[in-house]
Coordinates of C-alpha atoms and ligand atoms in Angstrom, one line a residue:
M1 CA 134.4 94.6 98.1
K2 CA 131.8 93.2 95.5
K3 CA 132.7 89.6 94.7
R4 CA 133.3 88.8 91.1
I5 CA 131.1 86.1 89.6
P6 CA 132.9 83.7 87.2
E7 CA 132.2 84.2 83.5
E8 CA 130.9 80.7 82.9
I9 CA 128.4 81.1 85.8
V10 CA 127.2 84.4 84.4
N11 CA 126.6 82.8 81.0
E12 CA 124.9 79.8 82.5
I13 CA 122.5 82.0 84.5
I14 CA 121.7 84.0 81.4
S15 CA 121.2 81.0 79.2
R16 CA 118.9 79.3 81.7
N17 CA 116.6 82.4 81.8
D18 CA 114.8 82.6 78.5
I19 CA 114.3 86.3 77.7
V20 CA 110.7 85.9 76.4
E21 CA 109.7 84.0 79.5
V22 CA 111.3 86.5 81.8
I23 CA 109.9 89.6 80.1
S24 CA 106.5 88.0 79.9
E25 CA 106.5 88.0 83.7
Y26 CA 106.5 91.8 83.6
L27 CA 104.4 92.7 80.5
P28 CA 102.2 91.0 77.9
L29 CA 104.2 90.0 74.8
Q30 CA 102.5 89.5 71.5
P31 CA 104.1 86.8 69.3
G32 CA 104.5 88.2 65.7
G33 CA 106.8 86.4 63.2
A34 CA 110.3 85.9 64.4
N35 CA 110.0 88.3 67.4
H36 CA 107.6 89.1 70.2
R37 CA 106.4 92.7 70.5
A38 CA 104.9 94.9 73.3
L39 CA 104.3 98.4 74.4
C40 CA 107.7 99.6 75.8
P41 CA 108.0 99.4 79.6
F42 CA 110.6 102.2 79.5
H43 CA 108.8 105.0 77.7
N44 CA 105.2 106.0 77.0
E45 CA 103.9 104.8 73.7
K46 CA 100.6 103.8 72.1
T47 CA 101.8 101.5 69.4
P48 CA 104.2 98.7 70.4
S49 CA 107.8 99.3 69.3
F50 CA 109.4 97.1 71.9
M51 CA 110.8 93.9 70.3
V52 CA 112.0 90.7 72.0
S53 CA 113.9 88.1 70.0
R54 CA 113.9 84.6 71.4
E55 CA 116.4 83.6 68.8
K56 CA 119.0 86.3 69.6
Q57 CA 117.9 86.4 73.4
I58 CA 117.8 90.2 73.2
Y59 CA 115.3 93.0 73.5
K60 CA 115.2 96.4 71.7
C61 CA 112.8 99.3 71.6
F62 CA 112.7 101.2 68.4
G63 CA 111.1 104.1 70.2
C64 CA 113.5 105.0 73.1
G65 CA 116.4 102.8 72.1
A66 CA 116.5 100.7 75.2
A67 CA 118.2 97.4 74.4
G68 CA 120.0 94.5 76.0
N69 CA 119.9 90.9 77.1
V70 CA 117.9 89.3 79.9
A71 CA 120.3 90.6 82.7
G72 CA 120.1 94.1 81.1
F73 CA 116.3 94.0 81.2
I74 CA 116.3 93.1 84.9
M75 CA 118.8 95.9 85.7
E76 CA 116.7 98.5 83.9
K77 CA 113.2 97.2 85.1
E78 CA 114.2 96.4 88.7
N79 CA 116.7 99.2 89.1
L80 CA 119.4 96.8 90.2
D81 CA 123.1 96.7 89.5
F82 CA 124.5 93.8 87.5
V83 CA 125.4 91.5 90.4
E84 CA 122.0 92.0 92.1
A85 CA 120.2 91.4 88.8
L86 CA 122.2 88.1 88.2
K87 CA 121.4 87.0 91.8
K88 CA 117.7 87.6 91.1
L89 CA 117.9 85.6 87.8
A90 CA 119.8 82.8 89.5
E91 CA 117.2 82.6 92.2
R92 CA 114.5 82.4 89.5
V93 CA 116.0 79.2 88.1
H94 CA 117.0 77.9 91.6
M95 CA 120.7 78.3 91.0
Q96 CA 123.3 78.9 93.7
I97 CA 126.1 81.3 92.6
P98 CA 129.4 79.7 93.6
E99 CA 131.9 82.5 93.8
D100 CA 135.2 81.0 92.8
D101 CA 137.7 82.7 95.1
M102 CA 135.5 82.6 98.1
S103 CA 137.3 81.7 101.3
Q104 CA 135.9 79.0 103.5
E105 CA 134.9 81.6 106.1
A106 CA 133.1 83.7 103.5
K107 CA 131.2 80.6 102.3
E108 CA 130.1 79.9 105.9
M109 CA 129.0 83.5 106.3
L110 CA 127.0 83.3 103.1
Q111 CA 125.5 80.0 104.2
E112 CA 124.6 81.5 107.6
Q113 CA 122.9 84.5 105.8
H114 CA 120.8 82.2 103.8
T115 CA 119.8 80.2 106.9
L116 CA 118.9 83.4 108.8
M117 CA 116.9 84.7 105.8
D118 CA 114.9 81.5 105.8
L119 CA 114.3 81.9 109.5
H120 CA 113.1 85.5 108.9
R121 CA 110.8 84.4 106.1
E122 CA 109.2 81.8 108.5
A123 CA 108.9 84.4 111.3
A124 CA 107.2 86.8 108.9
S125 CA 104.7 84.3 107.8
F126 CA 104.1 83.3 111.5
Y127 CA 103.4 87.0 112.4
F128 CA 101.2 87.3 109.3
Q129 CA 99.2 84.2 110.3
N130 CA 98.7 85.7 113.8
L131 CA 97.5 88.9 112.3
K132 CA 94.8 87.1 110.4
K133 CA 93.5 85.2 113.5
P134 CA 90.1 86.4 114.6
G135 CA 90.2 89.1 117.3
S136 CA 93.9 89.7 116.8
P137 CA 94.8 93.1 118.5
G138 CA 97.2 93.7 115.5
A139 CA 94.4 93.6 113.0
A140 CA 92.3 96.0 115.2
Y141 CA 95.2 98.5 115.2
L142 CA 95.8 98.2 111.5
A143 CA 92.0 98.7 110.8
K144 CA 92.3 102.0 112.7
R145 CA 95.2 103.0 110.5
G146 CA 93.1 102.8 107.4
W147 CA 95.7 100.9 105.3
S148 CA 94.2 98.7 102.6
I149 CA 94.6 94.9 102.7
H150 CA 96.6 95.3 99.5
T151 CA 99.1 97.6 101.3
I152 CA 99.2 95.4 104.4
K153 CA 100.0 92.4 102.3
G154 CA 102.4 94.3 100.1
F155 CA 104.5 95.2 103.2
G156 CA 103.9 91.8 104.8
L157 CA 102.7 93.3 108.1
G158 CA 102.0 90.9 111.0
Y159 CA 101.3 90.6 114.7
A160 CA 103.6 89.2 117.4
P161 CA 101.3 87.5 120.1
D162 CA 101.4 88.7 123.7
Q163 CA 103.3 85.6 124.9
W164 CA 106.9 85.1 126.1
D165 CA 107.8 82.4 123.6
A166 CA 105.1 82.0 120.9
L167 CA 107.5 82.5 118.0
T168 CA 110.3 80.5 119.7
R169 CA 108.2 77.5 120.2
H170 CA 106.9 77.7 116.6
L171 CA 110.4 77.9 115.1
V172 CA 112.0 75.3 117.4
K173 CA 109.2 72.9 116.5
K174 CA 110.2 73.5 112.9
G175 CA 113.7 72.4 113.7
H176 CA 115.5 75.7 114.2
P177 CA 118.0 75.7 117.1
E178 CA 117.6 78.4 119.8
N179 CA 121.0 79.9 119.1
Q180 CA 120.0 80.6 115.5
L181 CA 116.9 82.6 116.8
I182 CA 119.3 84.6 119.1
K183 CA 121.7 85.2 116.1
A184 CA 118.8 86.4 114.0
G185 CA 117.8 88.8 116.8
L186 CA 114.3 87.2 117.1
A187 CA 114.9 85.8 120.6
I188 CA 116.8 86.8 123.7
K189 CA 118.7 84.5 126.1
R190 CA 117.1 84.1 129.5
E191 CA 119.4 84.6 132.5
K192 CA 119.2 81.0 133.6
S193 CA 118.4 78.9 130.5
G194 CA 116.3 79.1 127.4
V195 CA 115.2 82.1 125.4
Y196 CA 112.2 84.3 125.0
D197 CA 110.7 86.3 122.1
R198 CA 112.1 89.8 121.4
F199 CA 108.9 91.0 119.9
R200 CA 105.7 90.5 121.9
N201 CA 102.3 92.1 121.5
R202 CA 103.5 94.3 118.7
V203 CA 102.4 95.0 115.1
M204 CA 105.2 93.7 113.0
F205 CA 106.9 95.4 110.1
P206 CA 109.2 93.0 108.2
I207 CA 112.3 94.9 106.9
F208 CA 113.3 93.8 103.4
D209 CA 116.7 94.1 101.6
I210 CA 116.9 95.6 98.2
R211 CA 115.8 92.3 96.5
G212 CA 112.8 91.7 98.8
N213 CA 114.3 89.2 101.3
V214 CA 113.1 89.7 104.9
V215 CA 116.3 90.5 106.9
A216 CA 114.9 92.0 110.1
F217 CA 111.8 93.3 111.8
G218 CA 110.4 96.5 113.3
G219 CA 107.7 96.2 116.0
R220 CA 105.2 98.8 117.2
I221 CA 103.8 98.5 120.6
L222 CA 100.0 98.1 121.1
S223 CA 99.7 98.6 124.8
S224 CA 100.6 102.1 126.0
D225 CA 102.4 100.9 129.1
D226 CA 105.0 99.1 127.1
T227 CA 108.2 100.7 125.7
P228 CA 109.9 101.5 123.4
K229 CA 107.1 102.5 121.0
Y230 CA 109.1 101.2 118.0
L231 CA 111.6 98.4 118.4
N232 CA 113.9 97.2 115.6
S233 CA 115.9 94.0 115.3
P234 CA 119.5 94.4 116.5
E235 CA 122.3 94.4 114.0
T236 CA 122.8 90.8 112.7
P237 CA 124.7 89.1 109.9
T238 CA 121.7 89.9 107.6
F239 CA 120.9 93.4 108.9
N240 CA 122.7 96.7 109.3
K241 CA 120.3 99.7 109.3
R242 CA 123.1 102.0 108.1
H243 CA 123.1 100.1 104.8
L244 CA 119.4 99.7 104.2
L245 CA 116.4 101.8 103.4
Y246 CA 113.0 100.6 104.4
G247 CA 110.6 100.2 101.4
L248 CA 113.4 100.6 98.8
N249 CA 112.7 97.0 97.5
I250 CA 109.4 98.4 96.2
A251 CA 110.3 102.0 95.5
R252 CA 113.2 101.1 93.2
T253 CA 110.8 99.9 90.5
Q254 CA 108.3 102.8 91.2
L255 CA 110.6 105.8 90.8
I256 CA 108.6 108.7 89.2
N257 CA 111.1 110.8 87.1
K258 CA 114.0 109.0 88.7
T259 CA 112.9 110.7 92.0
L260 CA 113.0 109.0 95.5
I261 CA 111.2 110.5 98.5
L262 CA 113.1 109.9 101.7
V263 CA 111.3 109.9 105.0
E264 CA 112.2 108.8 108.6
G265 CA 109.8 106.0 109.7
Y266 CA 108.2 102.9 108.3
T267 CA 104.6 104.1 109.0
D268 CA 105.5 107.2 106.9
V269 CA 106.5 105.0 104.0
I270 CA 103.4 102.8 104.2
S271 CA 101.0 105.8 104.4
L272 CA 102.7 107.4 101.4
H273 CA 102.6 104.1 99.4
E274 CA 98.9 103.8 100.3
Q275 CA 98.3 107.1 98.7
G276 CA 100.2 106.3 95.6
F277 CA 103.6 107.7 96.4
K278 CA 105.3 104.4 95.9
N279 CA 108.7 106.0 95.3
S280 CA 109.3 106.6 99.0
A281 CA 111.6 104.9 101.4
A282 CA 112.8 105.4 105.0
T283 CA 116.0 105.5 107.0
L284 CA 114.4 103.5 109.8
G285 CA 114.8 106.2 112.4
T286 CA 118.5 106.3 112.2
S287 CA 120.4 109.3 110.8
L288 CA 121.3 109.1 107.1
T289 CA 124.7 107.6 106.3
P290 CA 126.9 108.0 103.2
D291 CA 126.0 104.3 102.5
H292 CA 122.4 105.3 102.2
A293 CA 123.3 108.2 99.9
K294 CA 125.3 105.8 97.7
L295 CA 122.4 103.3 97.6
V296 CA 120.0 106.1 96.4
E297 CA 122.5 107.4 93.9
K298 CA 122.7 104.0 92.3
M299 CA 119.1 104.2 91.2
A300 CA 117.7 107.7 91.4
E301 CA 118.7 111.1 90.0
K302 CA 116.8 113.3 92.5
V303 CA 116.0 112.8 96.1
I304 CA 113.3 114.7 98.1
L305 CA 114.1 114.7 101.8
C306 CA 110.9 114.9 103.8
F307 CA 111.5 115.6 107.5
D308 CA 109.3 116.7 110.4
G309 CA 108.9 120.4 110.7
D310 CA 110.5 120.6 114.2
D311 CA 114.1 121.5 115.2
A312 CA 115.2 117.9 115.2
G313 CA 113.8 117.6 111.6
I314 CA 115.6 120.7 110.5
R315 CA 118.9 119.4 112.0
A316 CA 118.4 116.0 110.3
A317 CA 117.7 117.8 107.0
Q318 CA 120.9 119.8 107.3
R319 CA 122.9 116.8 108.1
S320 CA 121.5 114.8 105.2
I321 CA 122.2 117.7 102.8
Q322 CA 125.8 117.6 103.9
I323 CA 126.0 113.8 103.3
F324 CA 124.2 114.0 99.9
R325 CA 126.8 116.7 98.9
Q326 CA 129.2 113.8 98.2
T327 CA 126.8 112.5 95.4
Q328 CA 125.6 113.9 92.1
L329 CA 122.0 113.7 93.2
E330 CA 119.7 116.7 93.0
V331 CA 118.5 117.3 96.5
R332 CA 115.2 119.0 97.5
I333 CA 113.7 119.5 100.9
L334 CA 110.1 119.0 101.8
T335 CA 109.3 120.6 105.2
L336 CA 106.2 119.6 106.9
P337 CA 104.3 121.9 109.3
K338 CA 105.7 121.8 112.9
G339 CA 104.7 118.8 115.0
T340 CA 103.6 116.5 112.2
D341 CA 105.2 113.8 110.2
P342 CA 104.5 112.5 106.7
D343 CA 102.2 109.7 108.0
Q344 CA 100.1 112.1 110.0
Y345 CA 100.1 114.8 107.4
I346 CA 98.9 112.7 104.5
Q347 CA 96.3 111.1 106.7
D348 CA 95.0 114.6 107.8
E349 CA 95.5 116.6 104.7
G350 CA 95.3 114.0 102.0
K351 CA 97.1 113.1 98.8
E352 CA 96.6 116.4 96.9
A353 CA 98.0 118.5 99.7
F354 CA 101.1 116.3 99.9
Q355 CA 101.4 116.4 96.1
N356 CA 101.3 120.2 96.3
L357 CA 104.1 120.3 98.9
L358 CA 106.1 117.9 96.7
E359 CA 105.8 120.2 93.7
K360 CA 107.0 123.2 95.7
T361 CA 110.0 121.7 97.3
P362 CA 113.0 124.1 97.3
T363 CA 116.5 123.0 96.4
A364 CA 118.8 122.1 99.3
V365 CA 120.6 125.5 98.8
D366 CA 117.4 127.5 98.8
Y367 CA 116.3 125.6 101.9
Q368 CA 119.5 126.4 103.8
I369 CA 119.3 130.0 102.7
S370 CA 115.8 130.2 103.9
L371 CA 116.9 128.9 107.3
I372 CA 119.6 131.6 107.5
R373 CA 117.1 134.3 106.4
R374 CA 114.8 133.2 109.3
K375 CA 117.6 133.9 111.7
H376 CA 118.7 137.4 110.6
S377 CA 116.7 140.5 109.8
L378 CA 117.9 142.3 106.7
A379 CA 116.7 145.6 108.1
T380 CA 119.9 146.0 110.1
V381 CA 123.6 146.2 109.1
E382 CA 124.4 143.5 111.6
G383 CA 121.6 141.3 110.1
K384 CA 123.0 141.7 106.6
L385 CA 126.4 141.0 107.9
H386 CA 125.4 137.6 109.3
F387 CA 123.1 136.7 106.4
A388 CA 125.8 137.4 103.8
R389 CA 128.5 135.6 105.8
E390 CA 126.4 132.5 106.4
T391 CA 125.0 132.3 102.9
A392 CA 128.5 132.7 101.5
D393 CA 129.4 129.6 103.5
I394 CA 126.6 127.6 101.8
L395 CA 127.3 128.9 98.3
K396 CA 131.0 128.1 98.7
Q397 CA 130.1 124.4 98.8
I398 CA 128.3 124.4 95.5
K399 CA 130.4 122.6 92.9
S400 CA 128.9 124.2 89.8
L401 CA 130.4 127.6 89.2
V402 CA 127.3 128.6 87.1
E403 CA 125.0 127.6 89.9
R404 CA 127.1 129.4 92.5
E405 CA 127.2 132.6 90.5
A406 CA 123.4 132.5 89.9
Y407 CA 122.8 132.2 93.6
A408 CA 125.4 134.9 94.4
G409 CA 123.6 137.3 92.0
R410 CA 120.3 136.7 93.8
I411 CA 121.8 137.1 97.3
A412 CA 123.8 140.3 96.3
E413 CA 120.5 141.8 95.1
E414 CA 118.7 140.8 98.2
I415 CA 121.2 142.6 100.5
G416 CA 121.8 145.4 98.0
V417 CA 125.4 145.0 97.0
S418 CA 127.0 144.4 93.6
K419 CA 127.3 140.8 92.5
A420 CA 131.0 141.3 91.7
S421 CA 131.8 142.1 95.3
F422 CA 129.8 139.2 96.7
M423 CA 131.5 136.8 94.2
Q424 CA 134.8 138.3 95.4
E425 CA 133.9 137.4 99.0
L426 CA 133.0 133.9 97.9
Q427 CA 136.4 133.4 96.2
Q428 CA 138.2 134.9 99.3
N429 CA 136.8 132.4 101.8
G430 CA 133.1 133.1 102.0
R431 CA 133.6 134.6 105.5
G432 CA 134.2 138.3 104.7
F433 CA 131.3 140.8 104.1
V434 CA 130.6 144.1 102.4
Q435 CA 128.3 147.0 103.5
K436 CA 125.7 148.8 101.5
Q437 CA 125.9 152.6 101.2
P438 CA 122.3 153.5 101.9
Y439 CA 122.2 157.1 100.9
Q440 CA 123.8 157.3 97.5
S441 CA 121.8 157.3 94.3
S442 CA 122.4 154.1 92.4
K443 CA 124.8 155.7 89.9
R444 CA 126.9 157.3 92.7
R445 CA 126.7 154.1 94.7
K446 CA 128.2 152.1 91.9
E447 CA 131.2 154.4 91.9
F448 CA 131.9 154.1 95.6
M449 CA 131.0 150.6 96.5
P450 CA 134.0 148.7 95.1
V451 CA 136.1 150.8 97.3
I452 CA 134.0 150.2 100.4
E453 CA 133.4 146.6 99.7
A454 CA 136.9 145.3 99.7
M455 CA 136.6 144.3 103.3
I456 CA 139.2 142.2 105.2
P457 CA 138.0 138.7 105.4
L458 CA 137.3 137.3 108.9
E459 CA 140.3 135.4 110.4
V460 CA 138.7 132.4 111.8
D461 CA 141.5 130.3 113.1
P462 CA 141.1 131.1 116.8
L463 CA 137.4 130.5 116.4
L464 CA 137.9 127.2 114.6
K465 CA 140.4 126.1 117.2
S466 CA 138.1 126.9 120.1
E467 CA 135.3 124.9 118.4
Q468 CA 137.7 121.9 117.9
Q469 CA 138.8 122.0 121.5
F470 CA 135.2 122.1 122.8
L471 CA 134.1 119.2 120.5
K472 CA 137.1 117.3 121.8
W473 CA 135.9 117.9 125.3
M474 CA 132.4 116.7 124.3
L475 CA 133.9 113.5 122.8
D476 CA 135.9 112.8 125.9
H477 CA 133.1 113.6 128.3
S478 CA 130.0 112.2 126.5
D479 CA 128.6 111.3 129.9
E480 CA 128.6 114.9 130.9
L481 CA 126.6 116.4 128.1
D482 CA 123.5 117.2 130.1
R483 CA 125.5 120.1 131.4
L484 CA 125.1 121.7 127.9
T485 CA 121.3 122.0 128.1
D486 CA 120.3 125.7 127.7
K487 CA 124.0 126.7 127.6
V488 CA 125.3 125.6 124.3
S489 CA 123.5 124.9 121.0
D490 CA 124.7 124.5 117.4
E491 CA 124.3 128.2 117.0
Y492 CA 127.6 128.6 118.8
F493 CA 129.5 126.9 115.9
H494 CA 130.5 128.8 112.9
D495 CA 131.9 125.9 110.8
P496 CA 129.1 124.0 109.1
A497 CA 130.7 120.6 109.7
H498 CA 131.3 121.4 113.4
K499 CA 127.6 122.4 113.7
I500 CA 126.7 118.9 112.5
I501 CA 129.3 117.1 114.5
F502 CA 128.0 118.9 117.6
S503 CA 124.5 117.5 116.9
I504 CA 125.8 114.0 116.2
I505 CA 127.7 113.9 119.5
L506 CA 124.6 115.1 121.4
E507 CA 122.3 112.6 119.6
N508 CA 124.7 109.6 120.1
A509 CA 126.3 110.4 123.5
K510 CA 125.5 106.9 124.7
E511 CA 127.1 105.1 121.7
I512 CA 130.2 107.4 122.0
E513 CA 130.4 106.6 125.7
E514 CA 130.4 102.9 124.9
N515 CA 132.9 103.8 122.1
Q516 CA 130.6 102.1 119.6
K517 CA 130.9 102.5 115.9
K518 CA 132.4 106.0 115.9
V519 CA 133.5 105.4 112.3
D520 CA 129.8 105.1 111.2
L521 CA 128.5 107.9 113.4
F522 CA 130.9 110.5 111.8
A523 CA 130.9 109.0 108.4
G524 CA 131.6 111.9 105.9
F525 CA 133.4 114.0 108.6
E526 CA 136.6 112.0 108.9
K527 CA 138.8 114.9 108.2
E528 CA 137.2 117.2 110.8
L529 CA 137.1 114.5 113.4
A530 CA 140.8 113.8 113.0
N531 CA 141.6 117.5 113.5
I532 CA 139.4 117.6 116.6
E533 CA 140.9 114.5 118.1
K534 CA 144.4 115.8 117.8
T535 CA 143.5 119.1 119.5
E536 CA 145.1 119.4 123.0
E537 CA 142.5 119.6 125.7
H538 CA 142.3 122.1 128.6
N539 CA 142.7 120.5 132.0
L540 CA 139.9 122.5 133.7
P541 CA 136.7 121.7 135.5
N542 CA 133.9 120.8 133.1
D543 CA 131.7 123.9 133.8
E544 CA 134.8 126.1 133.4
I545 CA 135.4 124.6 130.0
I546 CA 131.8 125.2 128.9
Y547 CA 131.8 128.7 130.3
R548 CA 135.0 129.6 128.6
F549 CA 133.8 128.3 125.2
T550 CA 130.5 130.2 125.2
H551 CA 132.2 133.3 126.6
F552 CA 134.9 133.1 123.9
V553 CA 132.5 132.6 121.0
R554 CA 130.3 135.5 122.1
K555 CA 133.2 137.8 122.7
Y556 CA 134.8 136.8 119.4
R557 CA 131.7 137.5 117.4
L558 CA 131.2 140.9 118.9
Q559 CA 134.7 141.9 118.3
Q560 CA 134.4 140.9 114.6
Q561 CA 131.3 143.0 114.3
L562 CA 133.0 145.9 115.9
K563 CA 136.0 145.6 113.5
H564 CA 133.7 145.7 110.5
L565 CA 131.7 148.6 111.7
E566 CA 134.7 150.7 112.6
K567 CA 136.1 150.1 109.2
Q568 CA 132.8 151.1 107.6
L569 CA 132.7 154.2 109.7
Q570 CA 136.1 155.2 108.6
H571 CA 135.2 154.8 105.0
I572 CA 132.1 156.9 105.3
E573 CA 134.1 159.6 107.1
E574 CA 136.4 159.7 104.2
L575 CA 133.7 160.1 101.6
V576 CA 133.8 163.8 100.5
D577 CA 130.9 164.2 98.2
M578 CA 128.3 162.4 100.2
N579 CA 125.1 164.3 101.1
P580 CA 126.1 165.8 104.6
K581 CA 122.7 165.1 106.2
E582 CA 122.7 161.5 105.2
K583 CA 126.3 161.0 106.1
E584 CA 125.6 162.3 109.5
D585 CA 122.6 160.0 109.9
E586 CA 124.6 157.0 108.8
M587 CA 127.5 157.7 111.0
L588 CA 125.2 158.3 113.9
K589 CA 123.5 154.9 113.3
M590 CA 126.8 153.2 113.2
G591 CA 128.1 155.0 116.2
M592 CA 125.0 153.7 118.1
E593 CA 125.7 150.2 117.0
I594 CA 129.4 150.4 118.0
R595 CA 128.3 151.7 121.4
R596 CA 125.9 148.8 121.9
I597 CA 128.5 146.3 121.1
N598 CA 131.1 147.9 123.4
I599 CA 128.6 147.8 126.2
E600 CA 128.0 144.1 125.6
L601 CA 131.7 143.4 125.5
Q602 CA 132.1 145.2 128.8
Q603 CA 129.4 143.2 130.4
L604 CA 131.0 140.1 129.2
S605 CA 134.4 141.0 130.7
L606 CA 132.6 141.9 133.9
Q607 CA 130.9 138.5 133.9
K608 CA 134.3 136.9 133.7
G609 CA 135.1 138.6 137.0
V610 CA 132.1 137.0 138.6
K611 CA 132.7 133.5 137.3
T612 CA 136.3 133.2 138.7
N613 CA 135.1 134.4 142.1
G614 CA 132.3 131.7 142.0
Ligands
LIG701 ZN1 111.0 102.4 74.7

């Protein structure tokens, strides 16, 4: 809950920050008569129409209409909310903000945060000094990276010496007690006594909060036999990576067309900034959370998600799309070629190539449709069936009716059915499907299709239930999930939320096992999780549960396909004035398809026999 700042304190902060002095720190003001004038910082112009009145302590642009007091200026220019802007102005005049109804405990916590931030600032300058030392391995690494001095300084990069307690000795000598270093995550307690540095022989990336305070560190190894490659500070009173985006302290004042580029790692952000894409930030290698999405929504109108081109990248993109669904942001997806990340790509291909990709980013919906299109060939009935059903699931989640209808029209055209029937399917539950009549002339086809297209929607409850039961098993057996390799993938899940929950459980099995932070891990899926947790579980051996789930899903899908095809066949049979040759062909084709499915079902039921004997 955001603390309220007392009125009189607000007024005092504003009165102690003279608007002309504050704005002059951002742009050159020309004194002229009663007011100062300048080119407007909020819109492009050639003649200055931006006025600042010292007397009234306000600013106003007669071009774009931007206006306000000194706090308003900071909010607009720095992309901060009111409380953050006030805090920045208070700091500028060295004022502490006493928050009137703050409990003793809250005051102590705030005090502790200030102490830990001071400690981080000192640690950052210690690492920076070490980077500058002649022969520093950190400098050698950064030289190879090709980042300019300006960028290195802008991100405050440093080097942690290859010693057990270099930082500890430095900070203790400065009067910081060891337990504070441990609380800040900078040092680790030794078994016997004393502490040692968490970061050693690493290039250091200070992690900043939204206002530019150092609140944690990331360290990249330099010697190949050390692990992990990237090490972040643990969670501390100043740092929770689920609430922070790396580089946002810079990006928030550099948004181009209110657009933020979101990547995964800090080297991605730095390489993009180096090439001029200063409106980029990273999730620090953790999966995106609703808090991240809210943070972005506060300052941007559009977000471009830039993930690696591999399967993990695609999964991360789908999960992020789901989370951004809760916001008003326009979401676009930038997919990189397989096996590369933004850092590597922009180094290899250069700024223009990246700019081109940026300009061609599809919307989140187009992106998801393209993934579905990749999975199913539209040359077969079955392919169309799956394509339509899965795209319907995506379109169903679009809030704007106009946007949904526009997409429905495009999809209907692509699979050769009328828009009306596809919209009907969307309204039903997005899980039914219609079949195209291949051999009728367009006029004739129009006549018959509505009849044919009114298919029975898929009843999904048994499917949904089996998915919930299986996810429940996974949650309760997070130490057994290796058994799923090559047996179960997110393809087995029909429900989009279940698909993502499946990936979350797999990616965070360890945390789940230690029962850590479930609330955070499944943020945005509370409803689904509650349904899963209340499902009763089978009391069967683990392999049997896995086998039954995969068997059930495959059988279920085949049966659904069969049902659709049989219905199709029946309708075609009933058609009286269809061209006999074509009718025969179509029925033959469907007959073949039905036969193929029946064989597969038989094999499945045969398999079952084998399993139990095992
Ligand atoms: Zn203006």
